[in-house]
mmCIF file of C-alpha atoms in Angstrom:
data_model
loop_
_atom_site.group_PDB
_atom_site.id
_atom_site.type_symbol
_atom_site.label_atom_id
_atom_site.label_comp_id
_atom_site.label_asym_id
_atom_site.label_seq_id
_atom_site.Cartn_x
_atom_site.Cartn_y
_atom_site.Cartn_z
ATOM 1 C CA MET A 67 39.755 3.113 -8.472
ATOM 2 C CA ASN A 68 38.686 3.825 -12.207
ATOM 3 C CA ASN A 69 36.411 1.738 -14.132
ATOM 4 C CA ASN A 70 39.400 0.867 -16.517
ATOM 5 C CA ASP A 71 41.195 -0.362 -13.242
ATOM 6 C CA ILE A 72 38.250 -1.940 -11.757
ATOM 7 C CA GLN A 73 38.496 -3.952 -15.648
ATOM 8 C CA ASN A 74 41.350 -4.484 -15.465
ATOM 9 C CA LYS A 75 41.562 -6.371 -12.278
ATOM 10 C CA GLU A 76 38.929 -8.624 -12.887
ATOM 11 C CA GLN A 77 39.765 -9.441 -16.346
ATOM 12 C CA THR A 78 43.521 -9.914 -14.465
ATOM 13 C CA ASN A 79 41.314 -12.957 -12.200
ATOM 14 C CA ILE A 80 39.697 -14.114 -14.901
ATOM 15 C CA LYS A 81 42.959 -15.152 -16.734
ATOM 16 C CA GLU A 82 44.637 -15.929 -13.496
ATOM 17 C CA SER A 83 41.600 -18.514 -12.321
ATOM 18 C CA ARG A 84 40.885 -21.628 -13.985
ATOM 19 C CA MET A 85 37.165 -23.791 -15.490
ATOM 20 C CA PRO A 86 35.849 -25.222 -12.863
ATOM 21 C CA PRO A 87 36.151 -29.153 -12.903
ATOM 22 C CA LYS A 88 34.339 -31.482 -13.961
ATOM 23 C CA ALA A 89 33.180 -34.536 -11.984
ATOM 24 C CA ALA A 90 31.053 -37.561 -12.535
ATOM 25 C CA CYS A 91 28.939 -38.336 -10.124
ATOM 26 C CA VAL A 92 27.453 -41.761 -9.524
ATOM 27 C CA HIS A 93 24.742 -41.691 -6.633
ATOM 28 C CA ASP A 94 21.054 -42.192 -6.197
ATOM 29 C CA LEU A 95 19.403 -39.402 -5.160
ATOM 30 C CA ALA A 96 16.805 -39.292 -2.299
ATOM 31 C CA GLY A 97 14.623 -36.046 -2.163
ATOM 32 C CA PHE A 98 14.416 -35.863 0.966
ATOM 33 C CA GLY A 99 16.898 -36.747 3.813
ATOM 34 C CA ARG A 100 20.137 -35.586 3.084
ATOM 35 C CA CYS A 101 22.329 -38.217 1.870
ATOM 36 C CA SER A 102 23.889 -39.142 -1.749
ATOM 37 C CA PHE A 103 23.156 -36.562 -3.521
ATOM 38 C CA SER A 104 21.137 -34.638 -1.980
ATOM 39 C CA VAL A 105 24.988 -33.521 -0.237
ATOM 40 C CA ILE A 106 27.545 -34.233 -2.904
ATOM 41 C CA LEU A 107 25.646 -31.544 -5.239
ATOM 42 C CA PRO A 108 26.325 -28.356 -3.106
ATOM 43 C CA THR A 109 29.320 -29.880 -1.456
ATOM 44 C CA LEU A 110 31.433 -30.199 -4.889
ATOM 45 C CA ALA A 111 30.025 -26.929 -6.175
ATOM 46 C CA CYS A 112 31.333 -24.985 -3.432
ATOM 47 C CA MET A 113 34.473 -25.801 -3.339
ATOM 48 C CA GLY A 114 34.466 -24.493 -7.011
ATOM 49 C CA VAL A 115 33.698 -28.370 -8.750
ATOM 50 C CA GLN A 116 30.918 -28.893 -11.422
ATOM 51 C CA PRO A 117 29.617 -31.902 -10.237
ATOM 52 C CA CYS A 118 27.405 -33.780 -13.431
ATOM 53 C CA ALA A 119 24.704 -36.308 -12.122
ATOM 54 C CA ILE A 120 24.370 -40.024 -12.801
ATOM 55 C CA PRO A 121 21.600 -41.006 -10.880
ATOM 56 C CA THR A 122 20.804 -44.967 -9.696
ATOM 57 C CA ALA A 123 17.968 -44.931 -8.652
ATOM 58 C CA VAL A 124 15.582 -42.088 -7.248
ATOM 59 C CA LEU A 125 13.694 -41.964 -4.160
ATOM 60 C CA SER A 126 11.156 -39.777 -2.083
ATOM 61 C CA THR A 127 13.364 -40.537 1.100
ATOM 62 C CA HIS A 128 16.442 -42.696 1.829
ATOM 63 C CA THR A 129 16.750 -45.168 3.925
ATOM 64 C CA GLY A 130 17.974 -44.789 6.477
ATOM 65 C CA GLY A 131 14.917 -44.457 9.667
ATOM 66 C CA PHE A 132 12.645 -43.842 6.571
ATOM 67 C CA THR A 133 9.703 -46.069 5.850
ATOM 68 C CA GLY A 134 6.528 -46.422 3.094
ATOM 69 C CA PHE A 135 9.463 -44.559 0.454
ATOM 70 C CA THR A 136 9.246 -44.716 -2.810
ATOM 71 C CA PHE A 137 11.885 -46.079 -5.006
ATOM 72 C CA LEU A 138 12.464 -45.993 -9.156
ATOM 73 C CA ASP A 139 15.426 -48.335 -10.265
ATOM 74 C CA PHE A 140 17.124 -45.652 -12.589
ATOM 75 C CA THR A 141 19.551 -48.938 -14.321
ATOM 76 C CA GLU A 142 17.697 -49.274 -17.622
ATOM 77 C CA HIS A 143 17.609 -45.476 -18.448
ATOM 78 C CA ILE A 144 22.081 -45.445 -17.100
ATOM 79 C CA GLU A 145 23.509 -46.829 -20.328
ATOM 80 C CA ASP A 146 21.596 -43.847 -22.730
ATOM 81 C CA TYR A 147 22.441 -41.663 -20.697
ATOM 82 C CA TYR A 148 25.807 -41.465 -20.458
ATOM 83 C CA LYS A 149 26.057 -41.992 -23.369
ATOM 84 C CA HIS A 150 24.756 -39.056 -24.739
ATOM 85 C CA TRP A 151 27.569 -37.152 -22.725
ATOM 86 C CA ILE A 152 30.258 -39.789 -24.469
ATOM 87 C CA GLU A 153 28.321 -38.321 -28.253
ATOM 88 C CA LEU A 154 28.632 -34.670 -26.651
ATOM 89 C CA ASP A 155 32.314 -35.570 -26.153
ATOM 90 C CA VAL A 156 32.097 -33.951 -22.368
ATOM 91 C CA LYS A 157 35.977 -34.323 -20.761
ATOM 92 C CA PHE A 158 35.318 -34.994 -16.761
ATOM 93 C CA ASP A 159 38.702 -34.667 -14.737
ATOM 94 C CA ALA A 160 36.846 -36.695 -12.337
ATOM 95 C CA PHE A 161 34.566 -39.920 -11.565
ATOM 96 C CA TYR A 162 32.942 -40.063 -8.508
ATOM 97 C CA SER A 163 30.971 -43.892 -7.988
ATOM 98 C CA GLY A 164 28.952 -44.590 -4.578
ATOM 99 C CA PHE A 165 26.448 -47.022 -3.609
ATOM 100 C CA LEU A 166 25.338 -49.133 -6.521
ATOM 101 C CA GLY A 167 22.383 -51.287 -6.435
ATOM 102 C CA SER A 168 23.223 -54.066 -8.300
ATOM 103 C CA PHE A 169 25.827 -56.194 -10.258
ATOM 104 C CA ARG A 170 24.846 -54.769 -13.544
ATOM 105 C CA GLN A 171 25.790 -51.492 -12.885
ATOM 106 C CA ILE A 172 28.583 -51.844 -10.904
ATOM 107 C CA GLU A 173 28.819 -53.224 -14.642
ATOM 108 C CA LEU A 174 27.876 -50.123 -15.850
ATOM 109 C CA VAL A 175 29.819 -47.765 -14.228
ATOM 110 C CA GLU A 176 32.909 -49.885 -15.255
ATOM 111 C CA ASP A 177 31.859 -49.472 -19.397
ATOM 112 C CA MET A 178 31.394 -45.396 -17.807
ATOM 113 C CA ILE A 179 34.833 -45.093 -16.734
ATOM 114 C CA LYS A 180 36.282 -46.320 -20.303
ATOM 115 C CA GLY A 181 33.575 -44.248 -21.656
ATOM 116 C CA PHE A 182 34.739 -41.061 -20.680
ATOM 117 C CA GLY A 183 38.762 -42.233 -20.896
ATOM 118 C CA TYR A 184 39.917 -43.011 -17.387
ATOM 119 C CA PRO A 185 39.606 -39.575 -15.819
ATOM 120 C CA LYS A 186 42.623 -37.871 -13.877
ATOM 121 C CA THR A 187 40.914 -38.610 -10.974
ATOM 122 C CA ILE A 188 38.378 -41.701 -10.191
ATOM 123 C CA LEU A 189 37.311 -41.988 -6.341
ATOM 124 C CA VAL A 190 35.382 -45.764 -5.383
ATOM 125 C CA ASP A 191 33.874 -45.623 -2.343
ATOM 126 C CA PRO A 192 32.648 -49.303 -2.380
ATOM 127 C CA VAL A 193 29.675 -48.309 -0.426
ATOM 128 C CA MET A 194 28.913 -52.969 1.195
ATOM 129 C CA GLY A 195 27.957 -52.238 4.962
ATOM 130 C CA ASP A 196 29.223 -51.214 7.901
ATOM 131 C CA ASP A 197 29.585 -52.040 11.608
ATOM 132 C CA GLY A 198 30.659 -55.508 10.872
ATOM 133 C CA SER A 199 28.267 -56.734 7.693
ATOM 134 C CA LEU A 200 27.507 -56.374 4.326
ATOM 135 C CA TYR A 201 23.761 -54.306 3.712
ATOM 136 C CA SER A 202 21.253 -57.062 3.232
ATOM 137 C CA THR A 203 21.184 -56.632 -1.252
ATOM 138 C CA TYR A 204 24.950 -57.004 -1.454
ATOM 139 C CA THR A 205 25.689 -60.252 -2.775
ATOM 140 C CA GLU A 206 28.385 -62.129 -3.094
ATOM 141 C CA GLU A 207 28.502 -61.208 -6.804
ATOM 142 C CA MET A 208 28.073 -57.496 -6.292
ATOM 143 C CA GLN A 209 31.785 -58.218 -3.420
ATOM 144 C CA ASN A 210 33.432 -59.429 -6.257
ATOM 145 C CA GLY A 211 32.204 -56.897 -8.656
ATOM 146 C CA MET A 212 33.406 -53.904 -6.273
ATOM 147 C CA LYS A 213 36.723 -55.872 -5.865
ATOM 148 C CA ALA A 214 37.208 -55.534 -9.160
ATOM 149 C CA LEU A 215 35.382 -52.012 -9.580
ATOM 150 C CA VAL A 216 37.836 -50.900 -6.852
ATOM 151 C CA LYS A 217 41.104 -51.969 -9.388
ATOM 152 C CA MET A 218 40.000 -49.009 -11.322
ATOM 153 C CA ALA A 219 40.395 -46.368 -9.134
ATOM 154 C CA THR A 220 42.748 -43.797 -8.374
ATOM 155 C CA VAL A 221 41.102 -43.130 -4.805
ATOM 156 C CA ILE A 222 39.035 -45.510 -2.046
ATOM 157 C CA THR A 223 37.882 -44.800 0.421
ATOM 158 C CA PRO A 224 35.997 -47.503 2.345
ATOM 159 C CA ASN A 225 35.026 -47.641 5.994
ATOM 160 C CA ILE A 226 36.934 -50.468 8.154
ATOM 161 C CA THR A 227 34.045 -52.948 7.674
ATOM 162 C CA GLU A 228 33.840 -52.633 3.656
ATOM 163 C CA ALA A 229 38.151 -52.962 3.512
ATOM 164 C CA SER A 230 37.088 -55.823 5.341
ATOM 165 C CA PHE A 231 35.176 -56.998 3.126
ATOM 166 C CA LEU A 232 37.119 -56.114 -0.117
ATOM 167 C CA LEU A 233 40.878 -58.514 1.640
ATOM 168 C CA ASP A 234 38.555 -61.105 2.346
ATOM 169 C CA ILE A 235 39.592 -60.694 6.596
ATOM 170 C CA PRO A 236 36.756 -60.480 9.429
ATOM 171 C CA CYS A 237 34.918 -57.705 10.728
ATOM 172 C CA ARG A 238 36.362 -56.700 13.973
ATOM 173 C CA ASP A 239 37.282 -54.088 15.905
ATOM 174 C CA TYR A 240 40.516 -52.059 15.754
ATOM 175 C CA SER A 241 42.116 -49.875 18.237
ATOM 176 C CA LEU A 242 44.548 -46.397 17.505
ATOM 177 C CA SER A 243 47.102 -49.213 19.019
ATOM 178 C CA GLU A 244 46.845 -51.603 15.894
ATOM 179 C CA LYS A 245 48.888 -49.308 14.138
ATOM 180 C CA ASP A 246 50.638 -52.144 12.056
ATOM 181 C CA LYS A 247 47.532 -53.989 11.284
ATOM 182 C CA LEU A 248 45.571 -50.855 10.329
ATOM 183 C CA PHE A 249 48.298 -50.150 7.888
ATOM 184 C CA ASP A 250 48.555 -53.222 6.479
ATOM 185 C CA ILE A 251 44.886 -53.283 5.777
ATOM 186 C CA ALA A 252 45.111 -49.491 4.191
ATOM 187 C CA LYS A 253 48.812 -51.425 2.219
ATOM 188 C CA ARG A 254 46.536 -54.248 1.136
ATOM 189 C CA LEU A 255 44.215 -52.474 -0.915
ATOM 190 C CA GLY A 256 46.740 -50.420 -2.638
ATOM 191 C CA GLU A 257 47.874 -53.856 -3.820
ATOM 192 C CA PHE A 258 44.108 -54.025 -6.100
ATOM 193 C CA GLY A 259 45.939 -50.617 -7.683
ATOM 194 C CA PRO A 260 44.228 -46.929 -6.252
ATOM 195 C CA ASP A 261 47.407 -44.713 -5.653
ATOM 196 C CA MET A 262 45.377 -43.655 -2.486
ATOM 197 C CA ILE A 263 43.676 -45.388 -0.120
ATOM 198 C CA THR A 264 41.607 -43.622 2.731
ATOM 199 C CA VAL A 265 39.846 -46.567 5.179
ATOM 200 C CA THR A 266 37.214 -44.502 8.113
ATOM 201 C CA GLY A 267 35.495 -45.005 10.317
ATOM 202 C CA ILE A 268 37.978 -46.506 13.481
ATOM 203 C CA ASN A 269 36.458 -45.660 16.753
ATOM 204 C CA SER A 270 38.033 -45.741 19.727
ATOM 205 C CA THR A 271 36.573 -44.394 23.103
ATOM 206 C CA ASN A 272 37.266 -40.470 22.374
ATOM 207 C CA SER A 273 37.668 -40.526 18.997
ATOM 208 C CA VAL A 274 36.900 -41.658 14.949
ATOM 209 C CA ALA A 275 40.548 -42.133 13.402
ATOM 210 C CA THR A 276 40.899 -42.493 9.381
ATOM 211 C CA VAL A 277 43.772 -43.988 8.001
ATOM 212 C CA CYS A 278 45.195 -42.385 5.184
ATOM 213 C CA TYR A 279 47.670 -43.716 2.302
ATOM 214 C CA ASP A 280 49.547 -42.254 -0.778
ATOM 215 C CA LYS A 281 51.183 -45.397 -2.801
ATOM 216 C CA LYS A 282 53.660 -42.630 -4.143
ATOM 217 C CA ARG A 283 54.187 -40.659 -0.761
ATOM 218 C CA GLY A 284 55.025 -43.069 1.913
ATOM 219 C CA GLU A 285 54.134 -44.695 4.426
ATOM 220 C CA PRO A 286 50.422 -44.766 5.801
ATOM 221 C CA VAL A 287 49.635 -42.274 8.554
ATOM 222 C CA ILE A 288 46.276 -42.440 11.337
ATOM 223 C CA MET A 289 44.335 -38.721 11.858
ATOM 224 C CA GLU A 290 42.395 -38.362 14.950
ATOM 225 C CA ASN A 291 39.334 -36.500 15.249
ATOM 226 C CA GLU A 292 37.425 -36.400 18.928
ATOM 227 C CA ARG A 293 34.791 -38.593 18.725
ATOM 228 C CA VAL A 294 31.570 -36.625 18.361
ATOM 229 C CA PRO A 295 28.358 -39.212 20.379
ATOM 230 C CA LYS A 296 25.671 -38.563 17.885
ATOM 231 C CA SER A 297 25.789 -40.383 13.726
ATOM 232 C CA TYR A 298 24.649 -39.048 11.154
ATOM 233 C CA PRO A 299 23.269 -40.886 7.752
ATOM 234 C CA GLY A 300 25.136 -39.221 5.405
ATOM 235 C CA THR A 301 28.412 -38.595 7.025
ATOM 236 C CA GLY A 302 30.229 -41.026 4.304
ATOM 237 C CA ASP A 303 29.566 -38.601 1.387
ATOM 238 C CA ILE A 304 30.028 -35.506 2.891
ATOM 239 C CA PHE A 305 33.530 -36.719 3.662
ATOM 240 C CA ALA A 306 34.012 -39.057 -0.232
ATOM 241 C CA SER A 307 32.662 -35.725 -1.602
ATOM 242 C CA VAL A 308 34.993 -32.967 0.576
ATOM 243 C CA LEU A 309 38.369 -35.328 -0.631
ATOM 244 C CA LEU A 310 37.225 -35.470 -4.003
ATOM 245 C CA GLY A 311 36.694 -31.287 -4.109
ATOM 246 C CA GLU A 312 40.267 -31.311 -2.471
ATOM 247 C CA LEU A 313 41.962 -33.263 -4.967
ATOM 248 C CA LEU A 314 40.985 -31.139 -7.777
ATOM 249 C CA ARG A 315 42.528 -28.337 -5.936
ATOM 250 C CA ASP A 316 44.893 -29.985 -6.318
ATOM 251 C CA ARG A 317 45.926 -30.560 -2.469
ATOM 252 C CA SER A 318 47.419 -34.372 -1.596
ATOM 253 C CA LEU A 319 45.815 -37.250 -0.105
ATOM 254 C CA GLU A 320 46.647 -36.096 3.622
ATOM 255 C CA GLN A 321 46.409 -32.772 3.348
ATOM 256 C CA SER A 322 42.238 -33.106 1.605
ATOM 257 C CA CYS A 323 41.772 -36.491 4.693
ATOM 258 C CA GLU A 324 42.563 -33.170 6.888
ATOM 259 C CA LYS A 325 40.239 -30.972 5.547
ATOM 260 C CA ALA A 326 37.262 -33.969 5.027
ATOM 261 C CA CYS A 327 37.961 -35.246 8.133
ATOM 262 C CA SER A 328 37.933 -31.874 10.180
ATOM 263 C CA PHE A 329 35.202 -30.907 8.102
ATOM 264 C CA VAL A 330 32.275 -33.815 8.634
ATOM 265 C CA HIS A 331 33.031 -33.157 12.205
ATOM 266 C CA ASP A 332 32.220 -29.767 12.114
ATOM 267 C CA VAL A 333 29.196 -30.545 11.078
ATOM 268 C CA ILE A 334 28.060 -33.558 13.280
ATOM 269 C CA GLU A 335 29.651 -31.287 16.532
ATOM 270 C CA TYR A 336 27.403 -28.203 15.131
ATOM 271 C CA SER A 337 24.122 -30.388 14.164
ATOM 272 C CA ARG A 338 23.587 -32.337 17.155
ATOM 273 C CA ARG A 339 23.506 -28.873 19.534
ATOM 274 C CA PHE A 340 19.797 -29.301 17.457
ATOM 275 C CA ASP A 341 16.857 -31.148 18.048
ATOM 276 C CA TYR A 342 15.724 -32.764 15.009
ATOM 277 C CA PRO A 343 15.180 -36.586 13.571
ATOM 278 C CA VAL A 344 18.991 -38.618 12.514
ATOM 279 C CA ARG A 345 17.516 -39.808 10.318
ATOM 280 C CA GLU A 346 16.875 -35.898 8.424
ATOM 281 C CA GLY A 347 20.951 -35.736 8.168
ATOM 282 C CA VAL A 348 23.958 -32.826 9.426
ATOM 283 C CA LEU A 349 22.382 -29.787 8.830
ATOM 284 C CA LEU A 350 25.238 -28.904 6.253
ATOM 285 C CA GLU A 351 24.187 -25.756 4.423
ATOM 286 C CA SER A 352 24.394 -24.129 7.416
ATOM 287 C CA LEU A 353 28.108 -24.643 7.604
ATOM 288 C CA LEU A 354 28.976 -24.560 3.058
ATOM 289 C CA TYR A 355 30.740 -21.329 3.873
ATOM 290 C CA LYS A 356 33.691 -23.230 5.054
ATOM 291 C CA LEU A 357 34.042 -25.782 2.248
ATOM 292 C CA LEU A 358 34.454 -22.164 -0.012
#
């Protein structure tokens, strides 16, 4: 192949490719420990998405397993921050919000979605609690605010605890034999407005399951992965990031959910082979190549 052939092939590849989609991402930043932006930014970038970070807070470490961490609340700066992007006329293909630390931050996220012109894909991860309980920082006002926010989403990714609080039903464990009840939860979440719903964290003895429901494609389905006997912080952020990256590759919700579940399983299985503190999160760096 001569130089002209190489140049022609490069030009063809450029014409056939497309600009990376942009995603506005609203999360906190922990300097140490793999969660929130520490895993979201590399995951989306590896999947060909340009993640544009809007920090809600800056911490020296995340709060799961660490003490004495520093915390800088970014709330008072958020409005000027994102309005500068609006002034620049930045166009986003997607919007993605995670843990929000106050009712005011929930209001700001609603304003951002409107200000960015309602991007085509709006993923809201309603990070409210786990293991049957709301996080200690969550108030009734914030809970009601999150119910309003998910109505603006096209995709939501609650765990089973968060799904229960959104629907005001008792939190409990569900067996996989209770498919009708799990499907009913997904369908009721769809009544809030989003077209696509995943409900994660449904545990059984040997597996972890996720309910996946695309209102436009039919009935919910359940996806199972082998249960790995270890738990790490940040895996929910990785799940939502992979899901979003796949959706922006024009994959179906079911395909995207399958990829996200599989990748999270793989990074947990890989990480547990090493002897290091669980609070540091999964060894994401070693497996990012699977997302390229």
